Amino acid sequence: GLERHDDAVKELESLFAWHREELVHTKLEEAKFAARKHKRSNYYEILGVPSVASQLEIKQGYRQKAQEWHPDKKGNLDEVLRKNAEEMFKTIGEAYEILSDPVRKELFDKGHDLEGIQEQMELKKRRAGGGCHGFR
């Protein structure tokens, strides 16, 4: 019965090797996620509202910032500053789009960046799109 034990050990070893790989992969994904989270725009900060802000406060923050950074209001600025204002205005719109949607807001609160939120939304859509048609 020694051979059987040897086989079991071999099997366990390969299983362990695979699990270790899995763990490394998980750690890598976590590290990537943390890096992306660190680099992402803080949409609450951009709208000047706390992370516990209500939908009303988010809307008010958005209106205020959008007015402040509206490119039409920055017509007297030089090219560089105007470009900067346009970028900021775009980011303010982005922030509002994410935070005013409960599903996207929840993903943002969990640490996803814009790209991550879009990926998650795609996945949700695919799941909701009745991906079970193949099983008949």
mmCIF file of N, CA and C in Angstrom:
data_model
loop_
_atom_site.group_PDB
_atom_site.id
_atom_site.type_symbol
_atom_site.label_atom_id
_atom_site.label_comp_id
_atom_site.label_asym_id
_atom_site.label_seq_id
_atom_site.Cartn_x
_atom_site.Cartn_y
_atom_site.Cartn_z
ATOM 1 N N GLY A 1 0.808 -1.217 0.000
ATOM 2 C CA GLY A 1 0.000 0.000 0.000
ATOM 3 C C GLY A 1 0.842 1.268 0.000
ATOM 4 N N LEU A 2 2.182 1.118 -0.101
ATOM 5 C CA LEU A 2 3.050 2.292 -0.035
ATOM 6 C C LEU A 2 2.842 3.200 -1.245
ATOM 7 N N GLU A 3 2.663 2.569 -2.412
ATOM 8 C CA GLU A 3 2.477 3.345 -3.632
ATOM 9 C C GLU A 3 1.290 4.287 -3.532
ATOM 10 N N ARG A 4 0.229 3.766 -2.924
ATOM 11 C CA ARG A 4 -0.980 4.576 -2.782
ATOM 12 C C ARG A 4 -0.690 5.843 -1.977
ATOM 13 N N HIS A 5 0.097 5.670 -0.921
ATOM 14 C CA HIS A 5 0.468 6.824 -0.097
ATOM 15 C C HIS A 5 1.323 7.809 -0.884
ATOM 16 N N ASP A 6 2.232 7.282 -1.662
ATOM 17 C CA ASP A 6 3.081 8.143 -2.492
ATOM 18 C C ASP A 6 2.229 8.965 -3.460
ATOM 19 N N ASP A 7 1.257 8.282 -4.058
ATOM 20 C CA ASP A 7 0.364 8.981 -4.988
ATOM 21 C C ASP A 7 -0.398 10.092 -4.277
ATOM 22 N N ALA A 8 -0.886 9.780 -3.077
ATOM 23 C CA ALA A 8 -1.643 10.763 -2.304
ATOM 24 C C ALA A 8 -0.773 11.976 -1.994
ATOM 25 N N VAL A 9 0.459 11.714 -1.616
ATOM 26 C CA VAL A 9 1.392 12.806 -1.307
ATOM 27 C C VAL A 9 1.614 13.663 -2.551
ATOM 28 N N LYS A 10 1.858 13.004 -3.686
ATOM 29 C CA LYS A 10 2.065 13.729 -4.940
ATOM 30 C C LYS A 10 0.858 14.594 -5.258
ATOM 31 N N GLU A 11 -0.316 14.006 -5.075
ATOM 32 C CA GLU A 11 -1.545 14.729 -5.361
ATOM 33 C C GLU A 11 -1.664 15.952 -4.462
ATOM 34 N N LEU A 12 -1.396 15.733 -3.168
ATOM 35 C CA LEU A 12 -1.472 16.833 -2.210
ATOM 36 C C LEU A 12 -0.454 17.912 -2.525
ATOM 37 N N GLU A 13 0.734 17.476 -2.908
ATOM 38 C CA GLU A 13 1.780 18.456 -3.240
ATOM 39 C C GLU A 13 1.365 19.336 -4.405
ATOM 40 N N SER A 14 0.799 18.692 -5.449
ATOM 41 C CA SER A 14 0.395 19.493 -6.605
ATOM 42 C C SER A 14 -0.773 20.402 -6.238
ATOM 43 N N LEU A 15 -1.639 19.892 -5.371
ATOM 44 C CA LEU A 15 -2.768 20.687 -4.911
ATOM 45 C C LEU A 15 -2.268 21.900 -4.123
ATOM 46 N N PHE A 16 -1.283 21.622 -3.242
ATOM 47 C CA PHE A 16 -0.716 22.685 -2.417
ATOM 48 C C PHE A 16 -0.036 23.732 -3.288
ATOM 49 N N ALA A 17 0.691 23.265 -4.296
ATOM 50 C CA ALA A 17 1.378 24.180 -5.207
ATOM 51 C C ALA A 17 0.354 25.072 -5.892
ATOM 52 N N TRP A 18 -0.742 24.457 -6.298
ATOM 53 C CA TRP A 18 -1.787 25.224 -6.975
ATOM 54 C C TRP A 18 -2.402 26.245 -6.037
ATOM 55 N N HIS A 19 -2.652 25.821 -4.802
ATOM 56 C CA HIS A 19 -3.257 26.734 -3.822
ATOM 57 C C HIS A 19 -2.331 27.897 -3.521
ATOM 58 N N ARG A 20 -1.033 27.584 -3.471
ATOM 59 C CA ARG A 20 -0.070 28.649 -3.231
ATOM 60 C C ARG A 20 -0.130 29.654 -4.364
ATOM 61 N N GLU A 21 -0.227 29.144 -5.581
ATOM 62 C CA GLU A 21 -0.358 30.007 -6.754
ATOM 63 C C GLU A 21 -1.600 30.879 -6.616
ATOM 64 N N GLU A 22 -2.678 30.227 -6.223
ATOM 65 C CA GLU A 22 -3.954 30.907 -6.053
ATOM 66 C C GLU A 22 -3.801 32.051 -5.050
ATOM 67 N N LEU A 23 -3.086 31.759 -3.958
ATOM 68 C CA LEU A 23 -2.878 32.752 -2.908
ATOM 69 C C LEU A 23 -2.058 33.925 -3.449
ATOM 70 N N VAL A 24 -1.010 33.591 -4.182
ATOM 71 C CA VAL A 24 -0.158 34.635 -4.781
ATOM 72 C C VAL A 24 -1.002 35.501 -5.706
ATOM 73 N N HIS A 25 -1.819 34.835 -6.515
ATOM 74 C CA HIS A 25 -2.680 35.557 -7.450
ATOM 75 C C HIS A 25 -3.629 36.492 -6.695
ATOM 76 N N THR A 26 -4.235 35.969 -5.635
ATOM 77 C CA THR A 26 -5.159 36.771 -4.819
ATOM 78 C C THR A 26 -4.443 37.980 -4.237
ATOM 79 N N LYS A 27 -3.245 37.742 -3.692
ATOM 80 C CA LYS A 27 -2.462 38.840 -3.100
ATOM 81 C C LYS A 27 -2.129 39.892 -4.159
ATOM 82 N N LEU A 28 -1.772 39.415 -5.339
ATOM 83 C CA LEU A 28 -1.431 40.321 -6.438
ATOM 84 C C LEU A 28 -2.636 41.173 -6.808
ATOM 85 N N GLU A 29 -3.797 40.523 -6.927
ATOM 86 C CA GLU A 29 -5.023 41.247 -7.259
ATOM 87 C C GLU A 29 -5.338 42.284 -6.187
ATOM 88 N N GLU A 30 -5.162 41.898 -4.925
ATOM 89 C CA GLU A 30 -5.412 42.829 -3.811
ATOM 90 C C GLU A 30 -4.476 44.031 -3.886
ATOM 91 N N ALA A 31 -3.212 43.758 -4.203
ATOM 92 C CA ALA A 31 -2.223 44.831 -4.302
ATOM 93 C C ALA A 31 -2.573 45.784 -5.445
ATOM 94 N N LYS A 32 -2.983 45.198 -6.588
ATOM 95 C CA LYS A 32 -3.375 46.019 -7.738
ATOM 96 C C LYS A 32 -4.577 46.879 -7.386
ATOM 97 N N PHE A 33 -5.534 46.260 -6.695
ATOM 98 C CA PHE A 33 -6.759 46.968 -6.298
ATOM 99 C C PHE A 33 -6.408 48.137 -5.378
ATOM 100 N N ALA A 34 -5.535 47.871 -4.407
ATOM 101 C CA ALA A 34 -5.124 48.911 -3.456
ATOM 102 C C ALA A 34 -4.421 50.065 -4.172
ATOM 103 N N ALA A 35 -3.584 49.712 -5.154
ATOM 104 C CA ALA A 35 -2.856 50.740 -5.909
ATOM 105 C C ALA A 35 -3.831 51.605 -6.700
ATOM 106 N N ARG A 36 -4.805 50.946 -7.334
ATOM 107 C CA ARG A 36 -5.796 51.687 -8.114
ATOM 108 C C ARG A 36 -6.657 52.556 -7.205
ATOM 109 N N LYS A 37 -6.989 52.016 -6.048
ATOM 110 C CA LYS A 37 -7.805 52.764 -5.082
ATOM 111 C C LYS A 37 -7.045 54.019 -4.639
ATOM 112 N N HIS A 38 -5.750 53.845 -4.432
ATOM 113 C CA HIS A 38 -4.920 54.949 -3.964
ATOM 114 C C HIS A 38 -4.815 56.051 -5.013
ATOM 115 N N LYS A 39 -4.772 55.642 -6.287
ATOM 116 C CA LYS A 39 -4.578 56.604 -7.375
ATOM 117 C C LYS A 39 -5.865 57.273 -7.842
ATOM 118 N N ARG A 40 -7.005 56.666 -7.504
ATOM 119 C CA ARG A 40 -8.269 57.167 -8.055
ATOM 120 C C ARG A 40 -8.628 58.543 -7.494
ATOM 121 N N SER A 41 -9.493 59.237 -8.187
ATOM 122 C CA SER A 41 -9.974 60.530 -7.718
ATOM 123 C C SER A 41 -10.908 60.298 -6.542
ATOM 124 N N ASN A 42 -10.813 61.170 -5.555
ATOM 125 C CA ASN A 42 -11.766 61.080 -4.457
ATOM 126 C C ASN A 42 -12.981 61.924 -4.818
ATOM 127 N N TYR A 43 -14.037 61.269 -5.269
ATOM 128 C CA TYR A 43 -15.212 61.977 -5.759
ATOM 129 C C TYR A 43 -15.903 62.804 -4.678
ATOM 130 N N TYR A 44 -15.832 62.362 -3.448
ATOM 131 C CA TYR A 44 -16.442 63.152 -2.361
ATOM 132 C C TYR A 44 -15.697 64.471 -2.190
ATOM 133 N N GLU A 45 -14.357 64.354 -2.207
ATOM 134 C CA GLU A 45 -13.518 65.552 -2.066
ATOM 135 C C GLU A 45 -13.779 66.523 -3.216
ATOM 136 N N ILE A 46 -13.888 65.971 -4.419
ATOM 137 C CA ILE A 46 -14.100 66.797 -5.609
ATOM 138 C C ILE A 46 -15.398 67.594 -5.499
ATOM 139 N N LEU A 47 -16.437 66.951 -4.960
ATOM 140 C CA LEU A 47 -17.719 67.648 -4.804
ATOM 141 C C LEU A 47 -17.797 68.422 -3.481
ATOM 142 N N GLY A 48 -16.737 68.282 -2.685
ATOM 143 C CA GLY A 48 -16.687 69.011 -1.417
ATOM 144 C C GLY A 48 -17.737 68.559 -0.421
ATOM 145 N N VAL A 49 -18.038 67.250 -0.436
ATOM 146 C CA VAL A 49 -19.019 66.706 0.511
ATOM 147 C C VAL A 49 -18.390 65.564 1.303
ATOM 148 N N PRO A 50 -18.901 65.298 2.520
ATOM 149 C CA PRO A 50 -18.369 64.165 3.292
ATOM 150 C C PRO A 50 -18.813 62.837 2.680
ATOM 151 N N SER A 51 -18.108 61.751 3.013
ATOM 152 C CA SER A 51 -18.433 60.448 2.428
ATOM 153 C C SER A 51 -19.764 59.903 2.948
ATOM 154 N N VAL A 52 -20.326 60.565 3.962
ATOM 155 C CA VAL A 52 -21.643 60.142 4.467
ATOM 156 C C VAL A 52 -22.754 61.054 3.941
ATOM 157 N N ALA A 53 -22.413 61.851 2.926
ATOM 158 C CA ALA A 53 -23.371 62.827 2.387
ATOM 159 C C ALA A 53 -24.617 62.133 1.835
ATOM 160 N N SER A 54 -25.748 62.808 2.001
ATOM 161 C CA SER A 54 -27.003 62.313 1.430
ATOM 162 C C SER A 54 -27.027 62.640 -0.061
ATOM 163 N N GLN A 55 -27.994 62.050 -0.783
ATOM 164 C CA GLN A 55 -28.128 62.342 -2.216
ATOM 165 C C GLN A 55 -28.352 63.841 -2.446
ATOM 166 N N LEU A 56 -29.097 64.468 -1.554
ATOM 167 C CA LEU A 56 -29.368 65.902 -1.674
ATOM 168 C C LEU A 56 -28.069 66.699 -1.536
ATOM 169 N N GLU A 57 -27.267 66.351 -0.536
ATOM 170 C CA GLU A 57 -25.989 67.049 -0.326
ATOM 171 C C GLU A 57 -25.053 66.834 -1.517
ATOM 172 N N ILE A 58 -25.081 65.632 -2.063
ATOM 173 C CA ILE A 58 -24.240 65.328 -3.227
ATOM 174 C C ILE A 58 -24.662 66.207 -4.401
ATOM 175 N N LYS A 59 -25.976 66.332 -4.596
ATOM 176 C CA LYS A 59 -26.501 67.154 -5.686
ATOM 177 C C LYS A 59 -26.115 68.624 -5.485
ATOM 178 N N GLN A 60 -26.246 69.093 -4.250
ATOM 179 C CA GLN A 60 -25.894 70.491 -3.954
ATOM 180 C C GLN A 60 -24.402 70.737 -4.169
ATOM 181 N N GLY A 61 -23.590 69.788 -3.701
ATOM 182 C CA GLY A 61 -22.136 69.891 -3.878
ATOM 183 C C GLY A 61 -21.787 69.951 -5.350
ATOM 184 N N TYR A 62 -22.449 69.097 -6.125
ATOM 185 C CA TYR A 62 -22.203 69.056 -7.571
ATOM 186 C C TYR A 62 -22.553 70.400 -8.205
ATOM 187 N N ARG A 63 -23.741 70.917 -7.901
ATOM 188 C CA ARG A 63 -24.182 72.204 -8.506
ATOM 189 C C ARG A 63 -23.192 73.315 -8.208
ATOM 190 N N GLN A 64 -22.782 73.365 -6.949
ATOM 191 C CA GLN A 64 -21.863 74.415 -6.506
ATOM 192 C C GLN A 64 -20.527 74.330 -7.255
ATOM 193 N N LYS A 65 -19.957 73.118 -7.298
ATOM 194 C CA LYS A 65 -18.657 72.932 -7.947
ATOM 195 C C LYS A 65 -18.753 73.118 -9.461
ATOM 196 N N ALA A 66 -19.852 72.641 -10.046
ATOM 197 C CA ALA A 66 -20.022 72.766 -11.494
ATOM 198 C C ALA A 66 -20.097 74.238 -11.887
ATOM 199 N N GLN A 67 -20.780 75.021 -11.065
ATOM 200 C CA GLN A 67 -20.864 76.471 -11.331
ATOM 201 C C GLN A 67 -19.488 77.109 -11.221
ATOM 202 N N GLU A 68 -18.795 76.731 -10.150
ATOM 203 C CA GLU A 68 -17.476 77.299 -9.863
ATOM 204 C C GLU A 68 -16.483 77.011 -11.002
ATOM 205 N N TRP A 69 -16.560 75.801 -11.584
ATOM 206 C CA TRP A 69 -15.566 75.382 -12.567
ATOM 207 C C TRP A 69 -16.072 75.415 -14.003
ATOM 208 N N HIS A 70 -17.254 75.961 -14.219
ATOM 209 C CA HIS A 70 -17.810 75.944 -15.571
ATOM 210 C C HIS A 70 -16.880 76.667 -16.545
ATOM 211 N N PRO A 71 -16.512 75.994 -17.652
ATOM 212 C CA PRO A 71 -15.563 76.605 -18.606
ATOM 213 C C PRO A 71 -15.990 77.990 -19.095
ATOM 214 N N ASP A 72 -17.300 78.235 -19.230
ATOM 215 C CA ASP A 72 -17.767 79.560 -19.675
ATOM 216 C C ASP A 72 -17.367 80.648 -18.689
ATOM 217 N N LYS A 73 -17.289 80.277 -17.423
ATOM 218 C CA LYS A 73 -16.910 81.255 -16.394
ATOM 219 C C LYS A 73 -15.407 81.517 -16.419
ATOM 220 N N LYS A 74 -14.690 80.651 -17.115
ATOM 221 C CA LYS A 74 -13.231 80.750 -17.107
ATOM 222 C C LYS A 74 -12.706 81.296 -18.447
ATOM 223 N N GLY A 75 -13.577 81.968 -19.186
ATOM 224 C CA GLY A 75 -13.209 82.480 -20.502
ATOM 225 C C GLY A 75 -12.033 83.426 -20.497
ATOM 226 N N ASN A 76 -11.816 84.110 -19.365
ATOM 227 C CA ASN A 76 -10.744 85.115 -19.285
ATOM 228 C C ASN A 76 -9.386 84.502 -18.938
ATOM 229 N N LEU A 77 -9.352 83.167 -18.732
ATOM 230 C CA LEU A 77 -8.097 82.533 -18.336
ATOM 231 C C LEU A 77 -7.242 82.198 -19.557
ATOM 232 N N ASP A 78 -5.951 82.002 -19.306
ATOM 233 C CA ASP A 78 -5.102 81.568 -20.413
ATOM 234 C C ASP A 78 -5.385 80.104 -20.748
ATOM 235 N N GLU A 79 -4.824 79.663 -21.852
ATOM 236 C CA GLU A 79 -5.097 78.326 -22.400
ATOM 237 C C GLU A 79 -4.924 77.204 -21.373
ATOM 238 N N VAL A 80 -3.793 77.220 -20.656
ATOM 239 C CA VAL A 80 -3.467 76.149 -19.705
ATOM 240 C C VAL A 80 -4.504 76.085 -18.584
ATOM 241 N N LEU A 81 -4.816 77.243 -18.014
ATOM 242 C CA LEU A 81 -5.775 77.285 -16.911
ATOM 243 C C LEU A 81 -7.178 76.898 -17.386
ATOM 244 N N ARG A 82 -7.501 77.299 -18.622
ATOM 245 C CA ARG A 82 -8.824 76.954 -19.142
ATOM 246 C C ARG A 82 -8.943 75.444 -19.355
ATOM 247 N N LYS A 83 -7.866 74.852 -19.898
ATOM 248 C CA LYS A 83 -7.823 73.389 -20.074
ATOM 249 C C LYS A 83 -8.009 72.701 -18.719
ATOM 250 N N ASN A 84 -7.325 73.226 -17.726
ATOM 251 C CA ASN A 84 -7.406 72.688 -16.376
ATOM 252 C C ASN A 84 -8.848 72.763 -15.860
ATOM 253 N N ALA A 85 -9.492 73.895 -16.101
ATOM 254 C CA ALA A 85 -10.884 74.082 -15.675
ATOM 255 C C ALA A 85 -11.805 73.086 -16.386
ATOM 256 N N GLU A 86 -11.547 72.877 -17.674
ATOM 257 C CA GLU A 86 -12.354 71.923 -18.443
ATOM 258 C C GLU A 86 -12.212 70.508 -17.883
ATOM 259 N N GLU A 87 -10.963 70.149 -17.565
ATOM 260 C CA GLU A 87 -10.691 68.834 -16.977
ATOM 261 C C GLU A 87 -11.447 68.684 -15.658
ATOM 262 N N MET A 88 -11.331 69.726 -14.836
ATOM 263 C CA MET A 88 -11.960 69.707 -13.520
ATOM 264 C C MET A 88 -13.478 69.594 -13.676
ATOM 265 N N PHE A 89 -14.024 70.340 -14.612
ATOM 266 C CA PHE A 89 -15.467 70.329 -14.860
ATOM 267 C C PHE A 89 -15.920 68.917 -15.260
ATOM 268 N N LYS A 90 -15.109 68.274 -16.102
ATOM 269 C CA LYS A 90 -15.403 66.909 -16.546
ATOM 270 C C LYS A 90 -15.380 65.949 -15.352
ATOM 271 N N THR A 91 -14.364 66.106 -14.497
ATOM 272 C CA THR A 91 -14.222 65.245 -13.316
ATOM 273 C C THR A 91 -15.382 65.438 -12.354
ATOM 274 N N ILE A 92 -15.848 66.675 -12.229
ATOM 275 C CA ILE A 92 -16.990 66.974 -11.348
ATOM 276 C C ILE A 92 -18.229 66.239 -11.858
ATOM 277 N N GLY A 93 -18.418 66.259 -13.175
ATOM 278 C CA GLY A 93 -19.545 65.539 -13.785
ATOM 279 C C GLY A 93 -19.448 64.040 -13.553
ATOM 280 N N GLU A 94 -18.228 63.532 -13.684
ATOM 281 C CA GLU A 94 -17.940 62.117 -13.458
ATOM 282 C C GLU A 94 -18.275 61.751 -12.010
ATOM 283 N N ALA A 95 -17.813 62.583 -11.086
ATOM 284 C CA ALA A 95 -18.047 62.343 -9.660
ATOM 285 C C ALA A 95 -19.541 62.275 -9.371
ATOM 286 N N TYR A 96 -20.282 63.211 -9.958
ATOM 287 C CA TYR A 96 -21.723 63.247 -9.717
ATOM 288 C C TYR A 96 -22.414 62.027 -10.319
ATOM 289 N N GLU A 97 -21.980 61.651 -11.506
ATOM 290 C CA GLU A 97 -22.560 60.497 -12.195
ATOM 291 C C GLU A 97 -22.411 59.233 -11.342
ATOM 292 N N ILE A 98 -21.256 59.070 -10.722
ATOM 293 C CA ILE A 98 -20.993 57.889 -9.893
ATOM 294 C C ILE A 98 -21.752 57.974 -8.566
ATOM 295 N N LEU A 99 -21.624 59.111 -7.887
ATOM 296 C CA LEU A 99 -22.187 59.214 -6.532
ATOM 297 C C LEU A 99 -23.708 59.358 -6.509
ATOM 298 N N SER A 100 -24.304 59.766 -7.642
ATOM 299 C CA SER A 100 -25.765 59.929 -7.646
ATOM 300 C C SER A 100 -26.470 58.620 -8.023
ATOM 301 N N ASP A 101 -25.676 57.608 -8.391
ATOM 302 C CA ASP A 101 -26.238 56.303 -8.723
ATOM 303 C C ASP A 101 -25.907 55.345 -7.573
ATOM 304 N N PRO A 102 -26.924 54.874 -6.844
ATOM 305 C CA PRO A 102 -26.675 54.046 -5.655
ATOM 306 C C PRO A 102 -25.768 52.832 -5.911
ATOM 307 N N VAL A 103 -25.935 52.183 -7.062
ATOM 308 C CA VAL A 103 -25.122 50.991 -7.364
ATOM 309 C C VAL A 103 -23.663 51.381 -7.576
ATOM 310 N N ARG A 104 -23.458 52.424 -8.391
ATOM 311 C CA ARG A 104 -22.078 52.877 -8.654
ATOM 312 C C ARG A 104 -21.441 53.445 -7.384
ATOM 313 N N LYS A 105 -22.248 54.151 -6.613
ATOM 314 C CA LYS A 105 -21.750 54.757 -5.373
ATOM 315 C C LYS A 105 -21.257 53.668 -4.418
ATOM 316 N N GLU A 106 -22.008 52.585 -4.334
ATOM 317 C CA GLU A 106 -21.630 51.470 -3.460
ATOM 318 C C GLU A 106 -20.297 50.864 -3.914
ATOM 319 N N LEU A 107 -20.132 50.723 -5.221
ATOM 320 C CA LEU A 107 -18.874 50.194 -5.760
ATOM 321 C C LEU A 107 -17.718 51.141 -5.457
ATOM 322 N N PHE A 108 -17.981 52.450 -5.586
ATOM 323 C CA PHE A 108 -16.950 53.438 -5.271
ATOM 324 C C PHE A 108 -16.585 53.348 -3.790
ATOM 325 N N ASP A 109 -17.603 53.226 -2.939
ATOM 326 C CA ASP A 109 -17.368 53.141 -1.492
ATOM 327 C C ASP A 109 -16.572 51.892 -1.111
ATOM 328 N N LYS A 110 -16.705 50.851 -1.944
ATOM 329 C CA LYS A 110 -15.945 49.616 -1.680
ATOM 330 C C LYS A 110 -14.498 49.742 -2.136
ATOM 331 N N GLY A 111 -14.194 50.826 -2.856
ATOM 332 C CA GLY A 111 -12.802 51.064 -3.239
ATOM 333 C C GLY A 111 -12.511 50.985 -4.725
ATOM 334 N N HIS A 112 -13.541 50.770 -5.542
ATOM 335 C CA HIS A 112 -13.293 50.687 -6.987
ATOM 336 C C HIS A 112 -13.022 52.067 -7.576
ATOM 337 N N ASP A 113 -12.153 52.101 -8.590
ATOM 338 C CA ASP A 113 -11.958 53.334 -9.349
ATOM 339 C C ASP A 113 -12.949 53.335 -10.512
ATOM 340 N N LEU A 114 -12.907 54.377 -11.323
ATOM 341 C CA LEU A 114 -13.878 54.530 -12.417
ATOM 342 C C LEU A 114 -13.874 53.311 -13.339
ATOM 343 N N GLU A 115 -12.675 52.868 -13.709
ATOM 344 C CA GLU A 115 -12.533 51.712 -14.587
ATOM 345 C C GLU A 115 -13.141 50.469 -13.934
ATOM 346 N N GLY A 116 -12.832 50.282 -12.663
ATOM 347 C CA GLY A 116 -13.350 49.142 -11.910
ATOM 348 C C GLY A 116 -14.862 49.160 -11.818
ATOM 349 N N ILE A 117 -15.422 50.349 -11.632
ATOM 350 C CA ILE A 117 -16.883 50.494 -11.543
ATOM 351 C C ILE A 117 -17.508 50.097 -12.874
ATOM 352 N N GLN A 118 -16.906 50.567 -13.974
ATOM 353 C CA GLN A 118 -17.430 50.219 -15.300
ATOM 354 C C GLN A 118 -17.355 48.714 -15.542
ATOM 355 N N GLU A 119 -16.251 48.085 -15.111
ATOM 356 C CA GLU A 119 -16.106 46.629 -15.254
ATOM 357 C C GLU A 119 -17.209 45.912 -14.477
ATOM 358 N N GLN A 120 -17.426 46.340 -13.236
ATOM 359 C CA GLN A 120 -18.444 45.709 -12.388
ATOM 360 C C GLN A 120 -19.846 45.877 -12.977
ATOM 361 N N MET A 121 -20.115 47.058 -13.525
ATOM 362 C CA MET A 121 -21.417 47.321 -14.128
ATOM 363 C C MET A 121 -21.637 46.408 -15.340
ATOM 364 N N GLU A 122 -20.568 46.212 -16.128
ATOM 365 C CA GLU A 122 -20.638 45.311 -17.283
ATOM 366 C C GLU A 122 -20.967 43.889 -16.838
ATOM 367 N N LEU A 123 -20.269 43.446 -15.781
ATOM 368 C CA LEU A 123 -20.509 42.096 -15.246
ATOM 369 C C LEU A 123 -21.959 41.942 -14.805
ATOM 370 N N LYS A 124 -22.446 42.952 -14.080
ATOM 371 C CA LYS A 124 -23.837 42.923 -13.598
ATOM 372 C C LYS A 124 -24.802 42.818 -14.776
ATOM 373 N N LYS A 125 -24.517 43.611 -15.808
ATOM 374 C CA LYS A 125 -25.381 43.620 -16.991
ATOM 375 C C LYS A 125 -25.397 42.240 -17.638
ATOM 376 N N ARG A 126 -24.191 41.644 -17.745
ATOM 377 C CA ARG A 126 -24.095 40.331 -18.365
ATOM 378 C C ARG A 126 -24.841 39.288 -17.564
ATOM 379 N N ARG A 127 -24.733 39.368 -16.228
ATOM 380 C CA ARG A 127 -25.435 38.415 -15.371
ATOM 381 C C ARG A 127 -26.937 38.596 -15.481
ATOM 382 N N ALA A 128 -27.350 39.861 -15.488
ATOM 383 C CA ALA A 128 -28.787 40.164 -15.572
ATOM 384 C C ALA A 128 -29.347 39.836 -16.953
ATOM 385 N N GLY A 129 -28.474 39.878 -17.955
ATOM 386 C CA GLY A 129 -28.889 39.641 -19.327
ATOM 387 C C GLY A 129 -29.225 38.185 -19.599
ATOM 388 N N GLY A 130 -29.527 37.443 -18.544
ATOM 389 C CA GLY A 130 -29.922 36.048 -18.715
ATOM 390 C C GLY A 130 -28.848 35.240 -19.391
ATOM 391 N N GLY A 131 -27.738 35.099 -18.717
ATOM 392 C CA GLY A 131 -26.635 34.327 -19.270
ATOM 393 C C GLY A 131 -26.901 32.828 -19.251
ATOM 394 N N CYS A 132 -28.098 32.389 -18.874
ATOM 395 C CA CYS A 132 -28.385 30.959 -18.695
ATOM 396 C C CYS A 132 -28.983 30.317 -19.943
ATOM 397 N N HIS A 133 -29.042 31.046 -21.049
ATOM 398 C CA HIS A 133 -29.711 30.488 -22.237
ATOM 399 C C HIS A 133 -29.053 29.208 -22.741
ATOM 400 N N GLY A 134 -27.774 29.058 -22.463
ATOM 401 C CA GLY A 134 -27.057 27.895 -22.962
ATOM 402 C C GLY A 134 -27.404 26.578 -22.295
ATOM 403 N N PHE A 135 -28.117 26.616 -21.193
ATOM 404 C CA PHE A 135 -28.337 25.394 -20.404
ATOM 405 C C PHE A 135 -29.641 24.673 -20.690
ATOM 406 N N ARG A 136 -30.160 24.758 -21.879
ATOM 407 C CA ARG A 136 -31.460 24.112 -22.148
ATOM 408 C C ARG A 136 -31.254 22.701 -22.646
#
